PDB file of C-alpha atoms in Angstrom:
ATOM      1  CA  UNK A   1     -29.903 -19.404 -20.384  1.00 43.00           C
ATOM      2  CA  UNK A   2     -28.844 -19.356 -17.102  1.00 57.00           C
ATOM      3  CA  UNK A   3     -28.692 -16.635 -14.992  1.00 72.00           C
ATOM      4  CA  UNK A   4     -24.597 -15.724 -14.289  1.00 75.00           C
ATOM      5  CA  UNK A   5     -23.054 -16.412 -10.986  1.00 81.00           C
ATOM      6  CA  UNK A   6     -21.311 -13.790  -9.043  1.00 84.00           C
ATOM      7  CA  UNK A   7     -17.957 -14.817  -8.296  1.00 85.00           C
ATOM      8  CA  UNK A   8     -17.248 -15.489  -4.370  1.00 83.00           C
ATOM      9  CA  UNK A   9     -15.070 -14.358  -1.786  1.00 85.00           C
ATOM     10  CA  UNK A  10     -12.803 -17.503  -1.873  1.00 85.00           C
ATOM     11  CA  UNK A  11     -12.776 -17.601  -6.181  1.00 87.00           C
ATOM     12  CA  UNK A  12     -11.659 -13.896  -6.092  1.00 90.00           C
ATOM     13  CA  UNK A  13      -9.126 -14.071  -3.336  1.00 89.00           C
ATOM     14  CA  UNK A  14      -7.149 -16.934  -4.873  1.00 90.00           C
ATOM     15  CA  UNK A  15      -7.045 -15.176  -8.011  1.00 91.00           C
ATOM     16  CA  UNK A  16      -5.899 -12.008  -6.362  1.00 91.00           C
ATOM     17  CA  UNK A  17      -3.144 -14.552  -4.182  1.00 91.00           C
ATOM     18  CA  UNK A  18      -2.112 -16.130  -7.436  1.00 92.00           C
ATOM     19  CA  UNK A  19      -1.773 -12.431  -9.569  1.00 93.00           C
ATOM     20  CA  UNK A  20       0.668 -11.469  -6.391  1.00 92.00           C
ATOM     21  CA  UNK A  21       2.708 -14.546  -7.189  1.00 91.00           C
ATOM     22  CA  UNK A  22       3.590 -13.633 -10.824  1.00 91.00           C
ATOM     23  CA  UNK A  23       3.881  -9.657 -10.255  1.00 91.00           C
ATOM     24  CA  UNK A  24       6.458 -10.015  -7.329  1.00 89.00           C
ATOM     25  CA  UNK A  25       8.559 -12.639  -9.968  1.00 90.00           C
ATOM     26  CA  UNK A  26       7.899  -9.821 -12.586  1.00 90.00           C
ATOM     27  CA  UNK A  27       8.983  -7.052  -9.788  1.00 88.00           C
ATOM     28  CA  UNK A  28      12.107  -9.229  -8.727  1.00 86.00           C
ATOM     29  CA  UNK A  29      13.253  -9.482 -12.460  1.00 87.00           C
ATOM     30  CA  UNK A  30      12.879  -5.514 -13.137  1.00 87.00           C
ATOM     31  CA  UNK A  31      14.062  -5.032 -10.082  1.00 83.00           C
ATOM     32  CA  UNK A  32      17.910  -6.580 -10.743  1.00 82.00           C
ATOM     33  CA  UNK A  33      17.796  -5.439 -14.066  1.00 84.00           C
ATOM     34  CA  UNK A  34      17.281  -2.085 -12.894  1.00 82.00           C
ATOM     35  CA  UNK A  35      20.061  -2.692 -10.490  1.00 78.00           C
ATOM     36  CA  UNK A  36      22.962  -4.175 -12.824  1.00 79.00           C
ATOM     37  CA  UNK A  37      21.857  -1.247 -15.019  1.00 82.00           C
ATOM     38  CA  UNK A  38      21.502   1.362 -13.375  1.00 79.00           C
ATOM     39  CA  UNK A  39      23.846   0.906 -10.386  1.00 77.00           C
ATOM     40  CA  UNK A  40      22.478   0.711  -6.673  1.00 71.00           C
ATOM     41  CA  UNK A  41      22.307   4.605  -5.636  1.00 76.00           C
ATOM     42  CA  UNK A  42      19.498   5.096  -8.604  1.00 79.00           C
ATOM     43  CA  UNK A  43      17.915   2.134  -7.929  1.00 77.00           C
ATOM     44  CA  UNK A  44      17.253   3.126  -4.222  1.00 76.00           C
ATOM     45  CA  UNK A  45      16.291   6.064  -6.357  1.00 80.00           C
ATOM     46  CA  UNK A  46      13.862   4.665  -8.385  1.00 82.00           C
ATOM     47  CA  UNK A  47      12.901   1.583  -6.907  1.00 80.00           C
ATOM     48  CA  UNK A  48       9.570   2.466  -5.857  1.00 81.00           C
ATOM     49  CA  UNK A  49       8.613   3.578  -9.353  1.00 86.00           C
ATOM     50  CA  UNK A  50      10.729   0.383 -10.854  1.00 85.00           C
ATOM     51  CA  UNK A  51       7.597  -1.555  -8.919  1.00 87.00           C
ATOM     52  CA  UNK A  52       4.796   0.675 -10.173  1.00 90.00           C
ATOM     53  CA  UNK A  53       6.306   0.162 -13.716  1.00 90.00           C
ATOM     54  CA  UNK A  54       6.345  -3.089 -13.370  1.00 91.00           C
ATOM     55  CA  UNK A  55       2.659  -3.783 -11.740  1.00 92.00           C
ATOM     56  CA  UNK A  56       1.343  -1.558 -14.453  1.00 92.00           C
ATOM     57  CA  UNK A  57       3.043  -3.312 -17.189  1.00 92.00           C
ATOM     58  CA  UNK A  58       2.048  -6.751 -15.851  1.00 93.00           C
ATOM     59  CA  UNK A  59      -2.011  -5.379 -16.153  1.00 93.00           C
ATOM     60  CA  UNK A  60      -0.990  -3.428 -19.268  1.00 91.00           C
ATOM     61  CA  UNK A  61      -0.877  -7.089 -20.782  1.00 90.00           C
ATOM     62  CA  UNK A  62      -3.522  -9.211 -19.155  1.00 91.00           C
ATOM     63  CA  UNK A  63      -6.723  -6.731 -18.424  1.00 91.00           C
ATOM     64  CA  UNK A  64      -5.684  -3.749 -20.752  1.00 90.00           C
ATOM     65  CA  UNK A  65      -5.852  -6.589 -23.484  1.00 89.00           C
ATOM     66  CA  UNK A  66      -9.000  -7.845 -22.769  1.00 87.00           C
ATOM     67  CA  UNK A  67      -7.234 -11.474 -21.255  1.00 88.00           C
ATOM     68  CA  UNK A  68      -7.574 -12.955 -17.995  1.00 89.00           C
ATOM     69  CA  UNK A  69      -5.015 -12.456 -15.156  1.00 91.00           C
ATOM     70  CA  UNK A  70      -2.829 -15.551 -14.707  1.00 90.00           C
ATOM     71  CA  UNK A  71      -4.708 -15.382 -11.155  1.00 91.00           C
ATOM     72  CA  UNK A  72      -8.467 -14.747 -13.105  1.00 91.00           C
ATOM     73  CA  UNK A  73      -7.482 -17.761 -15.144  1.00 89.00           C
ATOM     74  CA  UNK A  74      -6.424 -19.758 -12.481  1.00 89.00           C
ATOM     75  CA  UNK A  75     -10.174 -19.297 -10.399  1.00 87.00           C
ATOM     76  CA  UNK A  76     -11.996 -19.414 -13.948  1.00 88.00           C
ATOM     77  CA  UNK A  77     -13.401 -16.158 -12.654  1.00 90.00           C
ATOM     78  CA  UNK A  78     -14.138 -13.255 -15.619  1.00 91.00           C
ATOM     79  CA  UNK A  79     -14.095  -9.239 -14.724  1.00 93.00           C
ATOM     80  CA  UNK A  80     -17.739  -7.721 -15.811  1.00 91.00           C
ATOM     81  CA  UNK A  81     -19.152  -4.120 -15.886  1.00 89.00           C
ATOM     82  CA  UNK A  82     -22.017  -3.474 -13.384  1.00 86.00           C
ATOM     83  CA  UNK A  83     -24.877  -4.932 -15.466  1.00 85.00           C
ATOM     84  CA  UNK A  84     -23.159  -8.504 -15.461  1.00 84.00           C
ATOM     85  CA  UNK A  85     -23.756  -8.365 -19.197  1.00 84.00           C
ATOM     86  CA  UNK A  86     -20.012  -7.708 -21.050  1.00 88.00           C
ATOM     87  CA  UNK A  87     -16.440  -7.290 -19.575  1.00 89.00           C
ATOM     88  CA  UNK A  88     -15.916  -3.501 -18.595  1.00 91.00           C
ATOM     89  CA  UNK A  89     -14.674  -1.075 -21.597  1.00 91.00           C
ATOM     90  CA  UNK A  90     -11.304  -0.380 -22.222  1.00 92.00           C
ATOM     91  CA  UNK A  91     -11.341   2.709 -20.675  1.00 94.00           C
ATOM     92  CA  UNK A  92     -12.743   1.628 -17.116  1.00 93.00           C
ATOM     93  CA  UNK A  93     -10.248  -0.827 -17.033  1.00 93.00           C
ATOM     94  CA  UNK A  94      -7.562   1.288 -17.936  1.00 94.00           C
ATOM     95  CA  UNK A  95      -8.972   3.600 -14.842  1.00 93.00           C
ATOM     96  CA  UNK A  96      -9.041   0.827 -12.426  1.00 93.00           C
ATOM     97  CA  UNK A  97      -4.869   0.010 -13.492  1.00 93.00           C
ATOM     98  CA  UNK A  98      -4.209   3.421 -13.712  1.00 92.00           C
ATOM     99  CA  UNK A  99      -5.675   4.096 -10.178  1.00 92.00           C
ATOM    100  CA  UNK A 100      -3.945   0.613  -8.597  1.00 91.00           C
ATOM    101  CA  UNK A 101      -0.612   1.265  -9.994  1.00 91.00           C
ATOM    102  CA  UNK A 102      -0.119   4.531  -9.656  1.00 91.00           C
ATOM    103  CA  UNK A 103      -2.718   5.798  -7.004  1.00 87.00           C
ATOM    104  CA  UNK A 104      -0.908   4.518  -3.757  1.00 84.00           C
ATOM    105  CA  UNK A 105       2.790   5.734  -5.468  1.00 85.00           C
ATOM    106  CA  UNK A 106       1.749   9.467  -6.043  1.00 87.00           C
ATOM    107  CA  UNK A 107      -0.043   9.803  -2.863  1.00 84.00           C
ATOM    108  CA  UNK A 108       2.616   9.011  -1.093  1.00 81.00           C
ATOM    109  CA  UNK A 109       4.807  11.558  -3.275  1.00 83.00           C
ATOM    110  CA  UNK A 110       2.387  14.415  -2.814  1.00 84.00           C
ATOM    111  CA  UNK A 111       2.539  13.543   1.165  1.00 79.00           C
ATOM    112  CA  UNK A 112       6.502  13.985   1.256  1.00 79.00           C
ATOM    113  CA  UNK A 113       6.006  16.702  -0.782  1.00 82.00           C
ATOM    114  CA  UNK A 114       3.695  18.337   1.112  1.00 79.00           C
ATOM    115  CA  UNK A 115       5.537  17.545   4.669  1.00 75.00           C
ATOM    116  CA  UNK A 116       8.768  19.329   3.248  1.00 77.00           C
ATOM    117  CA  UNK A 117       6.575  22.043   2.177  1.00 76.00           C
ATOM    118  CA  UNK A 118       5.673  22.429   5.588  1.00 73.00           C
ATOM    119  CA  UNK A 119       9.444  21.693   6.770  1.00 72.00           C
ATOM    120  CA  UNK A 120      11.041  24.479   4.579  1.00 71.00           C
ATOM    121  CA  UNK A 121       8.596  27.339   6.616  1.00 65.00           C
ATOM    122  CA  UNK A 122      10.261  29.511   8.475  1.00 59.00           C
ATOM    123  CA  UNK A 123       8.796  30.849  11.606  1.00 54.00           C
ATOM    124  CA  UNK A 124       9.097  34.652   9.987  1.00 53.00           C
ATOM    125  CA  UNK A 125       6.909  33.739   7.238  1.00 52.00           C
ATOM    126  CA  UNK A 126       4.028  32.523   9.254  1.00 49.00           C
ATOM    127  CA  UNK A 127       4.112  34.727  12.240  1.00 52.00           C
ATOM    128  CA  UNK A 128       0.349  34.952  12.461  1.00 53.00           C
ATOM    129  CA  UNK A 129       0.225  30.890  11.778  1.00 58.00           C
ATOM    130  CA  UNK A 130       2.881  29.340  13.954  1.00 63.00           C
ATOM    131  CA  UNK A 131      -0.095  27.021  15.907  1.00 65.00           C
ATOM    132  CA  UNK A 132      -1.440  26.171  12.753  1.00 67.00           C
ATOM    133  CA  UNK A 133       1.397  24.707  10.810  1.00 69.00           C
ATOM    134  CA  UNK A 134       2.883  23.551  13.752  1.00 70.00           C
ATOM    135  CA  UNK A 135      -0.408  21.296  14.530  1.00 71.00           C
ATOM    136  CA  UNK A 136      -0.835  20.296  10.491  1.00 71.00           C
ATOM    137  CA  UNK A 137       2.876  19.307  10.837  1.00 71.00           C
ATOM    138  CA  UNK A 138       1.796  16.749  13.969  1.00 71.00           C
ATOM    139  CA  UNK A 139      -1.312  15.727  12.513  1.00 73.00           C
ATOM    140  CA  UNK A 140      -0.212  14.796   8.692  1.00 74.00           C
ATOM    141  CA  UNK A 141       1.075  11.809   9.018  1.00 73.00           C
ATOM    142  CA  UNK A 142      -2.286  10.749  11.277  1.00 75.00           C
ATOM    143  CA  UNK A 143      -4.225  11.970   8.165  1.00 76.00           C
ATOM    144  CA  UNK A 144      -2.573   9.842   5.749  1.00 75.00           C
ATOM    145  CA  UNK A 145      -2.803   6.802   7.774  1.00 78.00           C
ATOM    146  CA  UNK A 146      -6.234   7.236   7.821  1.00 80.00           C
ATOM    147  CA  UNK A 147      -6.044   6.076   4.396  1.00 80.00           C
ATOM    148  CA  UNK A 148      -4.264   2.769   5.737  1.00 80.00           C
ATOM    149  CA  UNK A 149      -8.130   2.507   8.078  1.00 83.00           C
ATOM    150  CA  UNK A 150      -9.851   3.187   5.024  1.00 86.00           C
ATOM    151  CA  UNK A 151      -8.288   0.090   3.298  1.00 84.00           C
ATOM    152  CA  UNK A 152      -8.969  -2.120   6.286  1.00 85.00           C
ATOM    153  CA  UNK A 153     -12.370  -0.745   6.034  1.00 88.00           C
ATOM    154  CA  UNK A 154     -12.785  -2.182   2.366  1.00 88.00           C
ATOM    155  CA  UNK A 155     -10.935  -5.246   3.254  1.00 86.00           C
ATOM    156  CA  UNK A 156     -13.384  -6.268   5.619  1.00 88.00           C
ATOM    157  CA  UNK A 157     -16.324  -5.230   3.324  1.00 88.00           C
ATOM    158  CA  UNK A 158     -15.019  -7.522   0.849  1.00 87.00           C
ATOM    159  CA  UNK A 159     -14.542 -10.615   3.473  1.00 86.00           C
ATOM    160  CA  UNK A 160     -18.186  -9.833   4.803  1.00 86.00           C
ATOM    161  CA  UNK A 161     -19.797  -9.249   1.376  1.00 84.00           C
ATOM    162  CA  UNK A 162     -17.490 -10.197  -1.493  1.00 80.00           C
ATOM    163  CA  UNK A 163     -17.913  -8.710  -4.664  1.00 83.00           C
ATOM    164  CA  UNK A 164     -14.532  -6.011  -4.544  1.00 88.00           C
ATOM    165  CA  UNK A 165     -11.571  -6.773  -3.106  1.00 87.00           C
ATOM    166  CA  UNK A 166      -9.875  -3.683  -4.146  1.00 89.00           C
ATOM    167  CA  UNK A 167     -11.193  -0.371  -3.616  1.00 90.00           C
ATOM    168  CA  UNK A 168     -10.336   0.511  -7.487  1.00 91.00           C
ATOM    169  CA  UNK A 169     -12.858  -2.066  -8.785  1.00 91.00           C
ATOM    170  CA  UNK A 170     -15.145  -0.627  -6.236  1.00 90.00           C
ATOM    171  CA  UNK A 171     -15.116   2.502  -7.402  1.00 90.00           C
ATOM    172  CA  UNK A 172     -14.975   1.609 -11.417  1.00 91.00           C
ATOM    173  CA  UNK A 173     -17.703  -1.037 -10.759  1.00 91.00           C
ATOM    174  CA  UNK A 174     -15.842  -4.049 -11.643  1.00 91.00           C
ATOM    175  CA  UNK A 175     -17.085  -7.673 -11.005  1.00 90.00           C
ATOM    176  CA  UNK A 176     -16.145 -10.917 -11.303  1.00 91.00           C
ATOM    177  CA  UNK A 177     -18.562 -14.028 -12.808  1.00 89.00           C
ATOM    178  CA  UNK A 178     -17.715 -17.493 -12.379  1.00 86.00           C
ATOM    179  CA  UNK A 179     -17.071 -19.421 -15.449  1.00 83.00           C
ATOM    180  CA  UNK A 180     -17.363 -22.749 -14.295  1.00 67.00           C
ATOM    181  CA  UNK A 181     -20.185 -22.669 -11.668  1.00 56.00           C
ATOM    182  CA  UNK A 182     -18.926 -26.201 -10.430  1.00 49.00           C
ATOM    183  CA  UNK A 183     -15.674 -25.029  -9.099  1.00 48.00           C
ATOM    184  CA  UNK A 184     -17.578 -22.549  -6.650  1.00 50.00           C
ATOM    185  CA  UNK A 185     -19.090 -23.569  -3.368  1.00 53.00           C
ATOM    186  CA  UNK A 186     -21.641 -21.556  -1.600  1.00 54.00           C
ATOM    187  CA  UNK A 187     -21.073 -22.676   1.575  1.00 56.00           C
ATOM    188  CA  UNK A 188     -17.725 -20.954   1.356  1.00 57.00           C
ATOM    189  CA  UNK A 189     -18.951 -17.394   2.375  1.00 61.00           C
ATOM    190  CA  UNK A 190     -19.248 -18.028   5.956  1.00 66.00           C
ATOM    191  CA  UNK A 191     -15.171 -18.389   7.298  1.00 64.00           C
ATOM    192  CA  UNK A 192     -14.734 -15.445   5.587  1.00 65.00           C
ATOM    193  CA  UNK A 193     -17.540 -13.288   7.246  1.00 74.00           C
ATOM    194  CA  UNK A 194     -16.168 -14.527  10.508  1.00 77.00           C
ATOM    195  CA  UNK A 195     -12.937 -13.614   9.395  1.00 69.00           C
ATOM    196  CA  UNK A 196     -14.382 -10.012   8.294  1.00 76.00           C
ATOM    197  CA  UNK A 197     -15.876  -9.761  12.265  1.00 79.00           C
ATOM    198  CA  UNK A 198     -12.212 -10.547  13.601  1.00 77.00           C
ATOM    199  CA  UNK A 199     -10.745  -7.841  11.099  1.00 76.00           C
ATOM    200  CA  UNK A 200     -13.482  -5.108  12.491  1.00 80.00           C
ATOM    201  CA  UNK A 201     -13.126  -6.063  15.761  1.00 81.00           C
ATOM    202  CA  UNK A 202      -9.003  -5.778  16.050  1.00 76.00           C
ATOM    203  CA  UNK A 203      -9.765  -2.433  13.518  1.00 76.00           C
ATOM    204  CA  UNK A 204     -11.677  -0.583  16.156  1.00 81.00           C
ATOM    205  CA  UNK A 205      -9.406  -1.481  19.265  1.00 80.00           C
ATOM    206  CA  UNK A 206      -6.480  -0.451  17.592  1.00 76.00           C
ATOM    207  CA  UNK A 207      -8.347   2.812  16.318  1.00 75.00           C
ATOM    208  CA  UNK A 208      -8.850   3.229  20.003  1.00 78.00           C
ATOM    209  CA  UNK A 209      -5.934   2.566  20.867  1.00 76.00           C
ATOM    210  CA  UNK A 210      -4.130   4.753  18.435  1.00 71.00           C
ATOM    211  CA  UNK A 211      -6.460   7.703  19.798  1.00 72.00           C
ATOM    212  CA  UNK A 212      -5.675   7.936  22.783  1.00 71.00           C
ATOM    213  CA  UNK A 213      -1.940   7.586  22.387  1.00 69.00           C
ATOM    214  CA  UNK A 214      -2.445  10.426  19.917  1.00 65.00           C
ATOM    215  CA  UNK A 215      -3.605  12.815  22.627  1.00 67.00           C
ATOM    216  CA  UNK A 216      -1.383  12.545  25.283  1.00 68.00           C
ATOM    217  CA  UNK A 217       1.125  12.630  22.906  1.00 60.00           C
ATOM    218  CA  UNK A 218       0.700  15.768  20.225  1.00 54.00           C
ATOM    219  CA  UNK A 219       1.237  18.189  23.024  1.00 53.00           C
ATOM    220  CA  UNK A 220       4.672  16.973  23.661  1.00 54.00           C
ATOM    221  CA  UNK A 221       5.559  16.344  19.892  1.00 50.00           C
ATOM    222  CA  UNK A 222       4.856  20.321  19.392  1.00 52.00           C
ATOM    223  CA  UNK A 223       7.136  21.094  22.444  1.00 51.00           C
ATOM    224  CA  UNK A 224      10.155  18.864  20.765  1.00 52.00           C
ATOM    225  CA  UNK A 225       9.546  20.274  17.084  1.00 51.00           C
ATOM    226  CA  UNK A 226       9.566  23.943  18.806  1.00 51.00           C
ATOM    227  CA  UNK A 227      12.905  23.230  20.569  1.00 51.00           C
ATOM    228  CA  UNK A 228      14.844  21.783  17.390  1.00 51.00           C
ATOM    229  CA  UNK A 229      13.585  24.043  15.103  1.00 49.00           C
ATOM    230  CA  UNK A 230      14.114  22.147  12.411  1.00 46.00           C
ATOM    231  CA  UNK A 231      17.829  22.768  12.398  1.00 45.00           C
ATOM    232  CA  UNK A 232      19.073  19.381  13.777  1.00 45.00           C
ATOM    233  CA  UNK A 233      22.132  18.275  11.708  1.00 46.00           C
ATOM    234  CA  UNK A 234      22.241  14.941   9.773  1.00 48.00           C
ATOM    235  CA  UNK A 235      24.422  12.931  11.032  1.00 56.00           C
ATOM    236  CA  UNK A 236      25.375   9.091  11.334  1.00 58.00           C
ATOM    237  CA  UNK A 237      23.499   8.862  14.399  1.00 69.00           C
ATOM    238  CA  UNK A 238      20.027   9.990  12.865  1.00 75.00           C
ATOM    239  CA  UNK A 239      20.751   9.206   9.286  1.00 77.00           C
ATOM    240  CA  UNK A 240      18.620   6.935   6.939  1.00 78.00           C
ATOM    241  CA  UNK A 241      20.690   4.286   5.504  1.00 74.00           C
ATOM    242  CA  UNK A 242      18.890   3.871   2.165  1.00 77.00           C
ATOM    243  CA  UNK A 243      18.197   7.671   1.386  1.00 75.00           C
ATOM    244  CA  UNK A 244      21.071   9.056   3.821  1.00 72.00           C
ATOM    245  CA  UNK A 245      18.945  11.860   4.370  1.00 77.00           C
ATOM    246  CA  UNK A 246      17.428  12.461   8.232  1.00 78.00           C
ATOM    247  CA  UNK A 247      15.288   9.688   9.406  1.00 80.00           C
ATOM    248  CA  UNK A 248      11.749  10.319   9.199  1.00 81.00           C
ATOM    249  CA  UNK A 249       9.273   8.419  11.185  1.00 81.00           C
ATOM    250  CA  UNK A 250      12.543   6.253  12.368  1.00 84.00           C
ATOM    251  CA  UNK A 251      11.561   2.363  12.176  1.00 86.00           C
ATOM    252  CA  UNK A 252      13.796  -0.585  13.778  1.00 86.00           C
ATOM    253  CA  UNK A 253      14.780  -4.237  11.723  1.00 86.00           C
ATOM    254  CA  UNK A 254      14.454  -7.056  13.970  1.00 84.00           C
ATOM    255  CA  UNK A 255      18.463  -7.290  13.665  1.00 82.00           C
ATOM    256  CA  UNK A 256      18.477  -3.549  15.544  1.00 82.00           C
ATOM    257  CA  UNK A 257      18.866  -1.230  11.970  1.00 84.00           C
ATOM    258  CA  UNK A 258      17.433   2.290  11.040  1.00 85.00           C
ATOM    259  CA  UNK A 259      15.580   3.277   8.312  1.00 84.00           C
ATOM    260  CA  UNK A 260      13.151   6.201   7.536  1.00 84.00           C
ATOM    261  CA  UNK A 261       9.546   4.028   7.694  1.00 83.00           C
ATOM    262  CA  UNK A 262       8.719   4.931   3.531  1.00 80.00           C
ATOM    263  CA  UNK A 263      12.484   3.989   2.528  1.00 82.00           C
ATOM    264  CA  UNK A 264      12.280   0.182   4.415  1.00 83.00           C
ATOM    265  CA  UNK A 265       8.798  -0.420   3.113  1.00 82.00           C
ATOM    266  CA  UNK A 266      10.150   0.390  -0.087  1.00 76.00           C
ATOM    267  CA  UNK A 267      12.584  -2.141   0.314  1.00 78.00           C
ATOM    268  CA  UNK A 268      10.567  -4.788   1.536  1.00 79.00           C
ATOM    269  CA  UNK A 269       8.416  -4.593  -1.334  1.00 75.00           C
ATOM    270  CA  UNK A 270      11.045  -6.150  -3.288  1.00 71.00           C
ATOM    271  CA  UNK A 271      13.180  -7.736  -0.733  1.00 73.00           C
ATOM    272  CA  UNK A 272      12.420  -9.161   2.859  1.00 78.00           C
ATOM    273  CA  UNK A 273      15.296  -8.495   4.200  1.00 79.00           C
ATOM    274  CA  UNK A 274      17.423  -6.016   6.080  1.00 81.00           C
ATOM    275  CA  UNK A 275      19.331  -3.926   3.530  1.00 78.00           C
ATOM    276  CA  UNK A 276      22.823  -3.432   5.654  1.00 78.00           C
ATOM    277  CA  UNK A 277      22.657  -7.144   7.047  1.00 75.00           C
ATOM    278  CA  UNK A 278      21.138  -8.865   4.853  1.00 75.00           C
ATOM    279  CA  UNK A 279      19.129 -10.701   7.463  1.00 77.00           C
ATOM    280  CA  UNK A 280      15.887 -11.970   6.082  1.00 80.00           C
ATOM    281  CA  UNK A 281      12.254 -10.922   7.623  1.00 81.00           C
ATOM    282  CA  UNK A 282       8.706 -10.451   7.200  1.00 83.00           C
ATOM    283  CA  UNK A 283       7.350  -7.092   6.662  1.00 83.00           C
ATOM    284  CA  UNK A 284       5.052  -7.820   9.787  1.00 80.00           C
ATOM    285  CA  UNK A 285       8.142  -7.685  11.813  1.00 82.00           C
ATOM    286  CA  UNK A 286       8.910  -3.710  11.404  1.00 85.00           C
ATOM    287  CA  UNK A 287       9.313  -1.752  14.386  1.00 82.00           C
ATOM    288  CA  UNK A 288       7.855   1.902  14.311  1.00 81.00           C
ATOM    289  CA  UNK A 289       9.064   3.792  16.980  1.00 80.00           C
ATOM    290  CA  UNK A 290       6.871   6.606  17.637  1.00 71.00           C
ATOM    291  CA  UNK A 291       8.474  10.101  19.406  1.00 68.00           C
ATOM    292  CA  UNK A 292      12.325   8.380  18.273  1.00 69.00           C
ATOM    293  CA  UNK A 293      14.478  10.925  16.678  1.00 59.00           C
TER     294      UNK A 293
END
């Protein structure tokens, strides 16, 4: 018998392209139902859990029950355990959909947790503290984007050596084996490591970049967060649209709106488009406006 083939790059990135096809259809339909059902205030609510719910149930029937992915089937490409031998037990694939689904979503609820943790403080109950929570406040949300490098990290791992393209199978040891061996070229490898020197290369300016904006500018976030005091009223000026709540991390629509940057990503998850205007635009084309209040 043959020895199996490791899926490639190319098999394993159309699968994943295909998967995203038929779980942003799925998202869509959940998405209005939840809407005609619910009403839009508890969808803007909900939403982002209304796309976790729906991600997770579109894995919950294609991996969780031992089946392909529409995407899998479309590449003729079959998830294995680490020893290439049989497909990966129910439990380590119900790790690696647990951990894709719901990872991302309640990271990003412990960090707006923890930021109005750090918000509702007052400067009499950390007396001895003030330069500590005061820098933790600044740095957070450069802590939790490192997570966003870590991801562009793996990314280009996977487009220099294949094997995981998301940091879940990665970490539960998932692979993928050709079933046809005809359908995959060899020779197919090389755009992509080229593609995975291009990704480093534009990873590490913009870390650069990023640095050094970060230190001449910390100093005079502090002074501004001293001088409000937290105690700036919401108002229509400084007021998120989709949460009506103060703008956090303010980020600008190409048509000139303002949205807190975690309630328009939201959005654009399930729609690309500006949610007063209804102009349509690629995620790619969101503003953040750094030191905007």
């Amino acid at each position: 018998m043959a020895n199996p083939q490791i899926a490639g790059t190319a098999e394993i990135l159309r699968a994943s392209q295909k998967d995203e096809e038929y779980m942003r259809y799925l998202r869509n339909l959940i998405s209005d139902a939840t809407q005609k059902c619910l009403g839009i205030p508890l969808w803007i609510k909900w939403k982002d859990f209304s796309s976790v719910f729906s991600d997770a149930l579109f894995f919950s029937l294609t991996t969780l029950s031992g089946l392909q992915t529409l995407g899998e089937e479309y590449s003729n490409i079959i998830q294995v355990d680490r020893n290439l031998k049989s497909i990966p037990s129910k439990w380590v694939r119900f790790t690696d959909i647990s951990l894709r689904t719901f990872g991302y979503y309640f990271l990003l609820k412990f960090q707006t947790w923890l930021e109005n943790q750090l918000s509702s403080i007052s400067p009499t109950e950390c007396s001895d503290s003030d330069a500590y929570i005061s820098t933790l406040k600044n740095y957070l949300p450069i802590i939790f984007r490192a997570i966003t490098v870590l991801q562009r990290v793996h990314l280009i791992a996977f487009y220099l050596y294949g094997n995981y393209h998301d940091i879940t199978k990665r970490l539960t040891g998932i692979k993928y084996l050709v079933i046809r061996r005809w359908l995959s070229l060899p020779n197919q490898q090389t755009p992509y490591r080229i593609l995975g020197w291009i990704a480093a290369s534009q990873l590490c300016l913009s870390l650069a970049i990023n640095m050094y904006a970060a230190s001449t500018k910390v100093s005079s976030a502090i002074v501004k967060e001293q001088e409000n005091d937290g105690s700036e009223a919401v108002n229509s000026k400084n007021q998120c649209s989709l949460c009506f709540e103060k703008r956090s991390y303010s980020t600008a629509t190409p048509c000139g709106h303002l949205f807190c940057w975690s309630c328009i990503t939201s959005w654009m998850q399930t729609k690309e488009e500006c949610p007063l205007c209804r102009e349509t635009f690629p995620p790619s084309k969101l503003i953040f406006l750094q030191n905007y209040y």
